Amino acid sequence: MNAPQIAPRPIQALPDQLISQIAAGEVVERPSAVVKELLENALDAGSSQITVRLEQGGVKRIAITDNGRGIPAEQLPLALARHATSKIASLADLEKVGTLGFRGEALASIASVAQLTLTSRTADAEHAWQIDGASLKVAPASGATGTTVDVQDLYFNTPARRKFLKAEQTEFGHCAEVVRRIALSRPDVAFSLTHNGKTVDHWNVSDHARRSAQVLGEEFAQARMALEEAAGPLRLAGYVGLPTASRGRADSQYFYVNGRFVRDKLLTHAVRAAYQDVLHGDRYPSYALALELDPAQVDVNVHPAKIEVRFRDSRAVHQFVFHAVTRALAQTSATAAGSVPAPQPAVSTALPWMREQQQSSFHAQFAARPAGGLGVAQNTAQYGALFARDGGNAAPDGFAGLAASPWPAASTPAPFAAFAAAPSAGAGNDDAPLGYALAQLHGVYVLAQNARGLVLVDMHAAHERILYEQFKTALDDDALQVQPLLIPVTFHADAVEVGTAEENRDTLRSLGFDIAALSPTTLAVRAVPALLKNADAQTLARDVLRDVREFGGSRVLLERRNEMLGTLACHTAVRANRALTLPEMNALLRQMEHTERADQCNHGRPTWVQLALSDLDKLFLRGQ
């Protein structure tokens, strides 16, 4: 097709109104974008109570009232001017933005495509003042301390844009989601949302635990784990959902950077990598996490809607988030007080049926144990070195313990022989969270009694996870073994791949790769990790280079290693219809209590379920 011919025009300056409408195309994408900008302004003003009123999904009217500092009367015209803001004044301020808004375009852009009225009053003013967005006339008005922004008839003067809006309920859904995101990040602020005169949501001031339960629902509140980690300049806090409570869509994932909701692929990748060992199929985890760091270390000025950010040290941030979430997921509900279980030795003092299978399979296939700690980019010790910037100095205080070992120190579990004799059936021992075995059901399930009631265990899935974690621990305990290639594998590469290989030579070497540039268009793979020596070197190198370029590291090796170990564990684990004695069943329960991620098998399925006495009473209508 031939491009349409456009008549030549002379270069000319655009009218201010048209400039604002063009800017509105970036900032005011739909009614929810207006809600977001106005809510961020309200929070920056120090508000503790915010009311959002919508009509017809926000298309007819958006009115947001806050009790913040307010705007002095003489500054109201400037508030509606383009590129006018109180939040930054120089390039130094832009490099360390500490507020949610800073561009100074939102109100001007909104006023150019809607009928806007702004009413504000400061604490020392006798009364409020109001400005009309079209005439910019300022007049006295009534109102409490704070600001009310009333936006009516969105896109009334740009009908082409209005045609692209969806149905009323769809637009309201987007607006409500924006309010939920912001309310989730600020439990210290009360929020109220009404639509067409009916109150839809109202959240009083509370704490993070209660606000997350209110916004994300009781289902999330009943299946979440608290997370709080700090390393050097970074701090991560919030809640991660249990793998068994995953969802079919990625619609319950909330990540905040210095209080700002973001959709950042680096952060999403880090969390996804932490879950990849426990999630089933194409399921998505739920989480609400907040990352705090020095504002100078993150650039929030890379997207018109401020939905994306760029980190100065993306590799360190990725590694920190990955390891923090991994540590949280290593906890199991079978361990007391949420403590992380101690990794098990590769060949334990198990009962004969366990010990024989472990020894025959593990030593046959991993006699040399040729692999080290392959984290998403590096193992935990190397990850800690990211924060020692001064020529190998020690990591900052509060991080040295985390860098030294990925798991807290704990004593090795007692030999299985200590559990050979099961206690009486009436015992309810808190020292054994999974209780003691009563019987085996159809050769598949173990029935046990604990202090809470009845425990059902899928013995194959549970043993599979035990062996899998033991194999991983054995490999991680050794240094990374590298396999030099007798004949280097060469392949054609583009300029980006060649540049990535040259700039990240040390990172690639720490992952077990020796990749060198032979020419501006050719790369040679001279060495690969010994564990993956039989893999396609070219495909593996391309995948690793892509991950290193995008995330500062690679999880390709981790995924392939874990896939192989998972297959080994599945084939080695005890099979269904295998009759177990009570001591053997109790040995399995004790191993589960001391194994990381024992709540799920390698494929993300639950390994055990708890039936409380109250649940059993309901089944038999006791007490009703």
mmCIF file of C-alpha atoms in Angstrom, residues 265-618:
data_model
loop_
_atom_site.group_PDB
_atom_site.id
_atom_site.type_symbol
_atom_site.label_atom_id
_atom_site.label_comp_id
_atom_site.label_asym_id
_atom_site.label_seq_id
_atom_site.Cartn_x
_atom_site.Cartn_y
_atom_site.Cartn_z
ATOM 1 C CA LYS A 265 9.566 -6.667 34.397
ATOM 2 C CA LEU A 266 12.745 -6.994 36.451
ATOM 3 C CA LEU A 267 10.832 -7.202 39.735
ATOM 4 C CA THR A 268 8.164 -9.473 38.268
ATOM 5 C CA HIS A 269 10.861 -11.767 36.915
ATOM 6 C CA ALA A 270 12.593 -11.924 40.315
ATOM 7 C CA VAL A 271 9.396 -12.941 42.129
ATOM 8 C CA ARG A 272 8.407 -15.407 39.434
ATOM 9 C CA ALA A 273 11.861 -16.994 39.617
ATOM 10 C CA ALA A 274 11.472 -17.451 43.368
ATOM 11 C CA TYR A 275 8.129 -19.226 42.843
ATOM 12 C CA GLN A 276 9.187 -21.370 39.866
ATOM 13 C CA ASP A 277 10.204 -24.267 42.111
ATOM 14 C CA VAL A 278 6.835 -24.507 43.879
ATOM 15 C CA LEU A 279 4.185 -23.326 41.402
ATOM 16 C CA HIS A 280 2.035 -25.758 39.482
ATOM 17 C CA GLY A 281 1.839 -25.332 35.712
ATOM 18 C CA ASP A 282 0.853 -21.891 34.458
ATOM 19 C CA ARG A 283 -0.433 -20.660 37.799
ATOM 20 C CA TYR A 284 0.370 -17.170 39.075
ATOM 21 C CA PRO A 285 1.294 -16.225 42.640
ATOM 22 C CA SER A 286 -0.420 -13.521 44.673
ATOM 23 C CA TYR A 287 1.646 -10.982 46.568
ATOM 24 C CA ALA A 288 1.750 -7.459 47.950
ATOM 25 C CA LEU A 289 5.352 -6.298 48.307
ATOM 26 C CA ALA A 290 6.958 -2.930 48.937
ATOM 27 C CA LEU A 291 10.583 -2.213 48.070
ATOM 28 C CA GLU A 292 12.308 0.739 49.703
ATOM 29 C CA LEU A 293 15.644 2.151 48.603
ATOM 30 C CA ASP A 294 17.429 5.458 48.195
ATOM 31 C CA PRO A 295 15.421 7.557 45.671
ATOM 32 C CA ALA A 296 18.717 8.414 43.978
ATOM 33 C CA GLN A 297 19.106 4.703 43.089
ATOM 34 C CA VAL A 298 15.891 4.526 41.039
ATOM 35 C CA ASP A 299 14.758 6.580 38.037
ATOM 36 C CA VAL A 300 10.993 7.109 38.059
ATOM 37 C CA ASN A 301 11.055 9.447 35.051
ATOM 38 C CA VAL A 302 11.090 6.792 32.320
ATOM 39 C CA HIS A 303 7.357 6.460 31.612
ATOM 40 C CA PRO A 304 4.658 9.131 31.144
ATOM 41 C CA ALA A 305 2.315 7.349 33.537
ATOM 42 C CA LYS A 306 5.178 6.544 35.972
ATOM 43 C CA ILE A 307 4.210 2.873 35.869
ATOM 44 C CA GLU A 308 7.757 1.731 35.060
ATOM 45 C CA VAL A 309 11.046 2.493 36.786
ATOM 46 C CA ARG A 310 14.731 1.920 36.118
ATOM 47 C CA PHE A 311 17.219 0.912 38.796
ATOM 48 C CA ARG A 312 20.805 2.117 38.874
ATOM 49 C CA ASP A 313 21.956 -1.356 39.991
ATOM 50 C CA SER A 314 19.318 -3.642 38.559
ATOM 51 C CA ARG A 315 21.350 -6.783 39.206
ATOM 52 C CA ALA A 316 21.574 -6.124 42.955
ATOM 53 C CA VAL A 317 17.852 -5.327 43.184
ATOM 54 C CA HIS A 318 16.893 -8.452 41.229
ATOM 55 C CA GLN A 319 19.066 -10.678 43.400
ATOM 56 C CA PHE A 320 17.824 -9.129 46.635
ATOM 57 C CA VAL A 321 14.153 -9.575 45.735
ATOM 58 C CA PHE A 322 14.703 -13.110 44.459
ATOM 59 C CA HIS A 323 16.536 -14.296 47.564
ATOM 60 C CA ALA A 324 14.133 -12.543 49.954
ATOM 61 C CA VAL A 325 11.068 -14.206 48.408
ATOM 62 C CA THR A 326 12.896 -17.536 48.163
ATOM 63 C CA ARG A 327 13.674 -17.444 51.873
ATOM 64 C CA ALA A 328 10.033 -16.705 52.679
ATOM 65 C CA LEU A 329 8.790 -19.576 50.507
ATOM 66 C CA ALA A 330 11.262 -21.963 52.155
ATOM 67 C CA GLN A 331 9.142 -21.733 55.283
ATOM 68 C CA THR A 332 6.487 -24.395 55.685
ATOM 69 C CA SER A 333 3.332 -24.506 57.755
ATOM 70 C CA ALA A 334 4.692 -27.709 59.313
ATOM 71 C CA THR A 335 7.454 -25.799 61.099
ATOM 72 C CA ALA A 336 6.889 -24.058 64.395
ATOM 73 C CA ALA A 337 6.722 -20.259 64.475
ATOM 74 C CA GLY A 338 7.415 -19.994 60.759
ATOM 75 C CA SER A 339 11.096 -20.876 61.137
ATOM 76 C CA VAL A 340 12.983 -21.994 58.059
ATOM 77 C CA PRO A 341 13.735 -25.724 58.235
ATOM 78 C CA ALA A 342 17.316 -26.901 58.110
ATOM 79 C CA PRO A 343 18.484 -28.397 54.786
ATOM 80 C CA GLN A 344 18.820 -32.157 54.946
ATOM 81 C CA PRO A 345 22.042 -34.007 54.110
ATOM 82 C CA ALA A 346 22.125 -35.734 50.732
ATOM 83 C CA VAL A 347 22.389 -39.218 52.254
ATOM 84 C CA SER A 348 20.629 -39.337 55.594
ATOM 85 C CA THR A 349 20.441 -41.840 58.390
ATOM 86 C CA ALA A 350 17.067 -42.904 57.078
ATOM 87 C CA LEU A 351 15.354 -46.226 57.448
ATOM 88 C CA PRO A 352 16.506 -48.836 54.918
ATOM 89 C CA TRP A 353 13.821 -48.238 52.290
ATOM 90 C CA MET A 354 14.777 -44.550 52.112
ATOM 91 C CA ARG A 355 18.529 -44.976 52.466
ATOM 92 C CA GLU A 356 18.881 -47.629 49.762
ATOM 93 C CA GLN A 357 16.971 -45.597 47.176
ATOM 94 C CA GLN A 358 18.891 -42.415 47.961
ATOM 95 C CA GLN A 359 22.304 -44.054 47.801
ATOM 96 C CA SER A 360 21.749 -46.151 44.681
ATOM 97 C CA SER A 361 20.276 -43.323 42.607
ATOM 98 C CA PHE A 362 22.201 -40.341 43.952
ATOM 99 C CA HIS A 363 25.684 -41.891 43.876
ATOM 100 C CA ALA A 364 25.118 -43.479 40.505
ATOM 101 C CA GLN A 365 24.200 -40.235 38.778
ATOM 102 C CA PHE A 366 25.982 -37.619 40.929
ATOM 103 C CA ALA A 367 29.157 -39.298 42.167
ATOM 104 C CA ALA A 368 31.177 -36.201 41.305
ATOM 105 C CA ARG A 369 28.410 -33.737 42.354
ATOM 106 C CA PRO A 370 29.516 -31.263 39.655
ATOM 107 C CA ALA A 371 27.527 -28.130 40.421
ATOM 108 C CA GLY A 372 27.484 -25.202 42.775
ATOM 109 C CA GLY A 373 24.961 -22.687 43.985
ATOM 110 C CA LEU A 374 23.300 -21.490 40.817
ATOM 111 C CA GLY A 375 20.895 -18.778 41.911
ATOM 112 C CA VAL A 376 19.020 -16.635 39.446
ATOM 113 C CA ALA A 377 22.318 -14.952 38.709
ATOM 114 C CA GLN A 378 24.723 -16.009 41.462
ATOM 115 C CA ASN A 379 24.537 -17.950 44.702
ATOM 116 C CA THR A 380 23.786 -16.187 47.946
ATOM 117 C CA ALA A 381 27.403 -15.496 48.884
ATOM 118 C CA GLN A 382 28.064 -13.864 45.516
ATOM 119 C CA TYR A 383 24.799 -11.975 45.824
ATOM 120 C CA GLY A 384 25.998 -10.541 49.138
ATOM 121 C CA ALA A 385 29.148 -9.270 47.451
ATOM 122 C CA LEU A 386 26.998 -6.966 45.328
ATOM 123 C CA PHE A 387 26.709 -4.664 48.339
ATOM 124 C CA ALA A 388 30.456 -4.646 49.127
ATOM 125 C CA ARG A 389 31.480 -1.947 46.702
ATOM 126 C CA ASP A 390 34.769 -0.895 48.277
ATOM 127 C CA GLY A 391 37.312 -3.348 46.955
ATOM 128 C CA GLY A 392 35.957 -6.445 48.638
ATOM 129 C CA ASN A 393 35.066 -4.901 51.985
ATOM 130 C CA ALA A 394 32.511 -6.712 54.091
ATOM 131 C CA ALA A 395 28.834 -6.271 53.362
ATOM 132 C CA PRO A 396 26.996 -3.582 55.356
ATOM 133 C CA ASP A 397 25.860 -4.359 58.886
ATOM 134 C CA GLY A 398 22.677 -6.371 58.959
ATOM 135 C CA PHE A 399 23.597 -8.130 55.700
ATOM 136 C CA ALA A 400 26.710 -10.100 56.612
ATOM 137 C CA GLY A 401 24.686 -12.933 58.134
ATOM 138 C CA LEU A 402 22.475 -13.196 55.074
ATOM 139 C CA ALA A 403 25.438 -13.213 52.717
ATOM 140 C CA ALA A 404 27.237 -15.973 54.549
ATOM 141 C CA SER A 405 24.561 -18.626 54.237
ATOM 142 C CA PRO A 406 21.199 -18.784 52.485
ATOM 143 C CA TRP A 407 19.490 -20.363 55.494
ATOM 144 C CA PRO A 408 19.704 -19.717 59.246
ATOM 145 C CA ALA A 409 21.908 -22.112 61.149
ATOM 146 C CA ALA A 410 20.099 -25.104 62.607
ATOM 147 C CA SER A 411 21.089 -28.453 63.993
ATOM 148 C CA THR A 412 20.818 -31.555 61.872
ATOM 149 C CA PRO A 413 17.567 -33.461 62.550
ATOM 150 C CA ALA A 414 17.792 -36.485 64.774
ATOM 151 C CA PRO A 415 18.209 -39.858 63.064
ATOM 152 C CA PHE A 416 15.047 -41.587 62.018
ATOM 153 C CA ALA A 417 15.764 -44.321 64.530
ATOM 154 C CA ALA A 418 14.739 -41.899 67.259
ATOM 155 C CA PHE A 419 11.202 -41.924 65.849
ATOM 156 C CA ALA A 420 10.916 -45.679 65.440
ATOM 157 C CA ALA A 421 8.457 -45.974 68.285
ATOM 158 C CA ALA A 422 5.280 -43.975 67.795
ATOM 159 C CA PRO A 423 3.608 -42.500 70.884
ATOM 160 C CA SER A 424 0.148 -43.451 71.985
ATOM 161 C CA ALA A 425 -2.742 -42.504 69.730
ATOM 162 C CA GLY A 426 -4.017 -39.959 72.212
ATOM 163 C CA ALA A 427 -0.823 -37.911 72.192
ATOM 164 C CA GLY A 428 -0.966 -34.344 70.896
ATOM 165 C CA ASN A 429 2.656 -33.231 70.790
ATOM 166 C CA ASP A 430 3.530 -29.713 69.640
ATOM 167 C CA ASP A 431 7.111 -30.873 69.042
ATOM 168 C CA ALA A 432 5.812 -32.847 66.069
ATOM 169 C CA PRO A 433 3.649 -30.429 64.018
ATOM 170 C CA LEU A 434 2.615 -33.178 61.604
ATOM 171 C CA GLY A 435 1.823 -35.524 64.449
ATOM 172 C CA TYR A 436 2.299 -39.286 64.479
ATOM 173 C CA ALA A 437 1.120 -41.881 62.009
ATOM 174 C CA LEU A 438 -2.002 -43.928 62.627
ATOM 175 C CA ALA A 439 -2.393 -45.899 59.384
ATOM 176 C CA GLN A 440 -1.887 -46.022 55.645
ATOM 177 C CA LEU A 441 -4.847 -45.557 53.280
ATOM 178 C CA HIS A 442 -4.955 -47.537 50.006
ATOM 179 C CA GLY A 443 -1.176 -47.546 49.872
ATOM 180 C CA VAL A 444 -1.190 -43.862 48.878
ATOM 181 C CA TYR A 445 -1.952 -41.687 51.888
ATOM 182 C CA VAL A 446 -0.584 -41.562 55.420
ATOM 183 C CA LEU A 447 -3.080 -40.752 58.161
ATOM 184 C CA ALA A 448 -1.600 -39.028 61.194
ATOM 185 C CA GLN A 449 -2.890 -37.382 64.361
ATOM 186 C CA ASN A 450 -1.504 -34.092 65.647
ATOM 187 C CA ALA A 451 -2.566 -31.570 68.290
ATOM 188 C CA ARG A 452 -5.054 -29.908 65.904
ATOM 189 C CA GLY A 453 -6.739 -32.982 64.490
ATOM 190 C CA LEU A 454 -6.140 -35.223 61.475
ATOM 191 C CA VAL A 455 -3.301 -34.917 58.924
ATOM 192 C CA LEU A 456 -3.451 -36.550 55.471
ATOM 193 C CA VAL A 457 -0.140 -36.946 53.612
ATOM 194 C CA ASP A 458 0.464 -37.922 49.987
ATOM 195 C CA MET A 459 3.498 -40.106 50.690
ATOM 196 C CA HIS A 460 4.891 -40.095 47.128
ATOM 197 C CA ALA A 461 4.602 -36.304 46.745
ATOM 198 C CA ALA A 462 6.095 -35.709 50.189
ATOM 199 C CA HIS A 463 9.033 -38.054 49.666
ATOM 200 C CA GLU A 464 9.606 -36.537 46.226
ATOM 201 C CA ARG A 465 10.064 -33.072 47.763
ATOM 202 C CA ILE A 466 12.373 -34.449 50.474
ATOM 203 C CA LEU A 467 14.679 -36.097 47.949
ATOM 204 C CA TYR A 468 14.556 -33.091 45.623
ATOM 205 C CA GLU A 469 15.687 -30.691 48.355
ATOM 206 C CA GLN A 470 18.420 -33.100 49.456
ATOM 207 C CA PHE A 471 19.785 -33.342 45.919
ATOM 208 C CA LYS A 472 19.778 -29.553 45.536
ATOM 209 C CA THR A 473 21.562 -29.090 48.856
ATOM 210 C CA ALA A 474 24.241 -31.601 47.887
ATOM 211 C CA LEU A 475 24.938 -29.785 44.628
ATOM 212 C CA ASP A 476 24.895 -26.334 46.213
ATOM 213 C CA ASP A 477 27.445 -27.377 48.839
ATOM 214 C CA ASP A 478 30.165 -27.874 46.231
ATOM 215 C CA ALA A 479 31.975 -25.296 44.097
ATOM 216 C CA LEU A 480 30.732 -24.836 40.555
ATOM 217 C CA GLN A 481 32.354 -27.343 38.211
ATOM 218 C CA VAL A 482 33.113 -26.145 34.687
ATOM 219 C CA GLN A 483 33.447 -28.371 31.635
ATOM 220 C CA PRO A 484 35.825 -26.961 28.964
ATOM 221 C CA LEU A 485 34.770 -27.908 25.440
ATOM 222 C CA LEU A 486 37.340 -29.743 23.331
ATOM 223 C CA ILE A 487 36.035 -27.954 20.246
ATOM 224 C CA PRO A 488 34.489 -24.529 20.998
ATOM 225 C CA VAL A 489 30.965 -24.029 19.682
ATOM 226 C CA THR A 490 30.795 -20.964 17.433
ATOM 227 C CA PHE A 491 27.630 -19.270 16.250
ATOM 228 C CA HIS A 492 26.505 -16.095 14.524
ATOM 229 C CA ALA A 493 25.474 -13.370 16.990
ATOM 230 C CA ASP A 494 24.095 -9.883 16.654
ATOM 231 C CA ALA A 495 25.773 -6.788 18.049
ATOM 232 C CA VAL A 496 23.680 -6.844 21.240
ATOM 233 C CA GLU A 497 24.682 -10.430 22.081
ATOM 234 C CA VAL A 498 28.349 -9.719 21.413
ATOM 235 C CA GLY A 499 28.214 -6.592 23.573
ATOM 236 C CA THR A 500 26.469 -8.485 26.377
ATOM 237 C CA ALA A 501 29.106 -11.225 26.344
ATOM 238 C CA GLU A 502 31.969 -8.705 26.529
ATOM 239 C CA GLU A 503 30.394 -6.458 29.186
ATOM 240 C CA ASN A 504 29.315 -9.316 31.465
ATOM 241 C CA ARG A 505 32.327 -11.613 31.212
ATOM 242 C CA ASP A 506 32.711 -11.925 34.991
ATOM 243 C CA THR A 507 29.017 -12.691 35.507
ATOM 244 C CA LEU A 508 29.067 -15.337 32.785
ATOM 245 C CA ARG A 509 32.203 -16.863 34.309
ATOM 246 C CA SER A 510 30.518 -17.087 37.712
ATOM 247 C CA LEU A 511 27.711 -19.010 36.004
ATOM 248 C CA GLY A 512 30.182 -21.480 34.525
ATOM 249 C CA PHE A 513 30.389 -20.051 30.985
ATOM 250 C CA ASP A 514 33.367 -18.963 28.940
ATOM 251 C CA ILE A 515 31.957 -17.048 25.977
ATOM 252 C CA ALA A 516 34.350 -15.023 23.838
ATOM 253 C CA ALA A 517 33.883 -12.793 20.806
ATOM 254 C CA LEU A 518 35.801 -14.005 17.755
ATOM 255 C CA SER A 519 34.566 -11.199 15.543
ATOM 256 C CA PRO A 520 31.892 -8.460 15.639
ATOM 257 C CA THR A 521 29.359 -11.094 14.486
ATOM 258 C CA THR A 522 30.650 -14.365 15.988
ATOM 259 C CA LEU A 523 30.706 -15.786 19.517
ATOM 260 C CA ALA A 524 32.479 -18.917 20.726
ATOM 261 C CA VAL A 525 31.380 -21.012 23.705
ATOM 262 C CA ARG A 526 34.556 -22.480 25.236
ATOM 263 C CA ALA A 527 33.167 -23.837 28.521
ATOM 264 C CA VAL A 528 29.796 -24.646 30.092
ATOM 265 C CA PRO A 529 28.661 -25.849 33.545
ATOM 266 C CA ALA A 530 29.587 -29.516 33.921
ATOM 267 C CA LEU A 531 26.078 -30.420 35.025
ATOM 268 C CA LEU A 532 24.736 -29.240 31.642
ATOM 269 C CA LYS A 533 27.574 -30.443 29.429
ATOM 270 C CA ASN A 534 25.187 -32.484 27.263
ATOM 271 C CA ALA A 535 22.876 -29.562 26.537
ATOM 272 C CA ASP A 536 22.850 -27.648 23.255
ATOM 273 C CA ALA A 537 25.636 -25.135 23.959
ATOM 274 C CA GLN A 538 24.447 -22.577 21.406
ATOM 275 C CA THR A 539 20.833 -22.518 22.610
ATOM 276 C CA LEU A 540 21.946 -22.470 26.234
ATOM 277 C CA ALA A 541 24.371 -19.592 25.612
ATOM 278 C CA ARG A 542 21.754 -17.519 23.785
ATOM 279 C CA ASP A 543 19.239 -18.017 26.615
ATOM 280 C CA VAL A 544 21.795 -17.076 29.259
ATOM 281 C CA LEU A 545 22.930 -13.983 27.342
ATOM 282 C CA ARG A 546 19.307 -12.849 27.009
ATOM 283 C CA ASP A 547 18.680 -13.197 30.741
ATOM 284 C CA VAL A 548 21.960 -11.525 31.673
ATOM 285 C CA ARG A 549 21.144 -8.597 29.404
ATOM 286 C CA GLU A 550 17.631 -8.105 30.776
ATOM 287 C CA PHE A 551 18.017 -9.040 34.441
ATOM 288 C CA GLY A 552 21.722 -8.958 35.248
ATOM 289 C CA GLY A 553 21.781 -12.741 35.695
ATOM 290 C CA SER A 554 20.168 -15.925 34.449
ATOM 291 C CA ARG A 555 17.780 -18.493 35.832
ATOM 292 C CA VAL A 556 18.147 -20.779 32.785
ATOM 293 C CA LEU A 557 20.753 -22.914 34.548
ATOM 294 C CA LEU A 558 18.701 -23.082 37.720
ATOM 295 C CA GLU A 559 15.593 -24.170 35.822
ATOM 296 C CA ARG A 560 17.379 -26.854 33.831
ATOM 297 C CA ARG A 561 19.228 -28.170 36.853
ATOM 298 C CA ASN A 562 16.049 -28.299 38.942
ATOM 299 C CA GLU A 563 14.133 -29.952 36.111
ATOM 300 C CA MET A 564 16.690 -32.746 35.995
ATOM 301 C CA LEU A 565 16.793 -33.133 39.778
ATOM 302 C CA GLY A 566 12.984 -33.126 39.896
ATOM 303 C CA THR A 567 12.835 -35.998 37.434
ATOM 304 C CA LEU A 568 15.410 -37.894 39.473
ATOM 305 C CA ALA A 569 13.498 -37.296 42.710
ATOM 306 C CA CYS A 570 10.202 -38.379 41.129
ATOM 307 C CA HIS A 571 11.714 -41.642 39.899
ATOM 308 C CA THR A 572 13.448 -42.276 43.222
ATOM 309 C CA ALA A 573 10.580 -41.459 45.603
ATOM 310 C CA VAL A 574 8.519 -44.201 47.172
ATOM 311 C CA ARG A 575 5.726 -45.355 44.873
ATOM 312 C CA ALA A 576 2.028 -45.742 45.520
ATOM 313 C CA ASN A 577 0.852 -49.108 46.915
ATOM 314 C CA ARG A 578 4.106 -49.475 48.843
ATOM 315 C CA ALA A 579 3.160 -50.736 52.299
ATOM 316 C CA LEU A 580 4.916 -48.757 55.043
ATOM 317 C CA THR A 581 5.266 -49.609 58.699
ATOM 318 C CA LEU A 582 4.371 -47.086 61.394
ATOM 319 C CA PRO A 583 8.054 -46.285 62.065
ATOM 320 C CA GLU A 584 8.582 -45.647 58.352
ATOM 321 C CA MET A 585 5.545 -43.382 58.173
ATOM 322 C CA ASN A 586 6.728 -41.444 61.237
ATOM 323 C CA ALA A 587 10.179 -41.159 59.665
ATOM 324 C CA LEU A 588 8.572 -39.573 56.598
ATOM 325 C CA LEU A 589 6.653 -37.075 58.768
ATOM 326 C CA ARG A 590 9.812 -36.043 60.651
ATOM 327 C CA GLN A 591 11.686 -35.544 57.398
ATOM 328 C CA MET A 592 8.884 -33.324 56.094
ATOM 329 C CA GLU A 593 9.127 -31.143 59.199
ATOM 330 C CA HIS A 594 12.799 -30.495 58.479
ATOM 331 C CA THR A 595 12.562 -29.995 54.715
ATOM 332 C CA GLU A 596 12.225 -26.670 52.921
ATOM 333 C CA ARG A 597 9.074 -26.143 50.837
ATOM 334 C CA ALA A 598 7.658 -29.430 52.124
ATOM 335 C CA ASP A 599 4.107 -28.131 51.697
ATOM 336 C CA GLN A 600 4.284 -28.728 47.923
ATOM 337 C CA CYS A 601 5.775 -31.390 45.716
ATOM 338 C CA ASN A 602 8.097 -30.481 42.839
ATOM 339 C CA HIS A 603 5.103 -29.876 40.573
ATOM 340 C CA GLY A 604 3.341 -27.466 42.921
ATOM 341 C CA ARG A 605 0.743 -29.884 44.281
ATOM 342 C CA PRO A 606 0.092 -29.950 48.052
ATOM 343 C CA THR A 607 1.803 -32.765 49.949
ATOM 344 C CA TRP A 608 -0.424 -32.711 53.019
ATOM 345 C CA VAL A 609 -3.669 -31.255 54.353
ATOM 346 C CA GLN A 610 -4.898 -30.585 57.870
ATOM 347 C CA LEU A 611 -8.392 -31.415 59.066
ATOM 348 C CA ALA A 612 -9.044 -29.692 62.386
ATOM 349 C CA LEU A 613 -11.245 -31.275 65.051
ATOM 350 C CA SER A 614 -13.833 -28.568 64.345
ATOM 351 C CA ASP A 615 -13.903 -29.663 60.672
ATOM 352 C CA LEU A 616 -14.470 -33.258 61.718
ATOM 353 C CA ASP A 617 -17.204 -32.196 64.154
ATOM 354 C CA LYS A 618 -19.020 -30.427 61.302
#
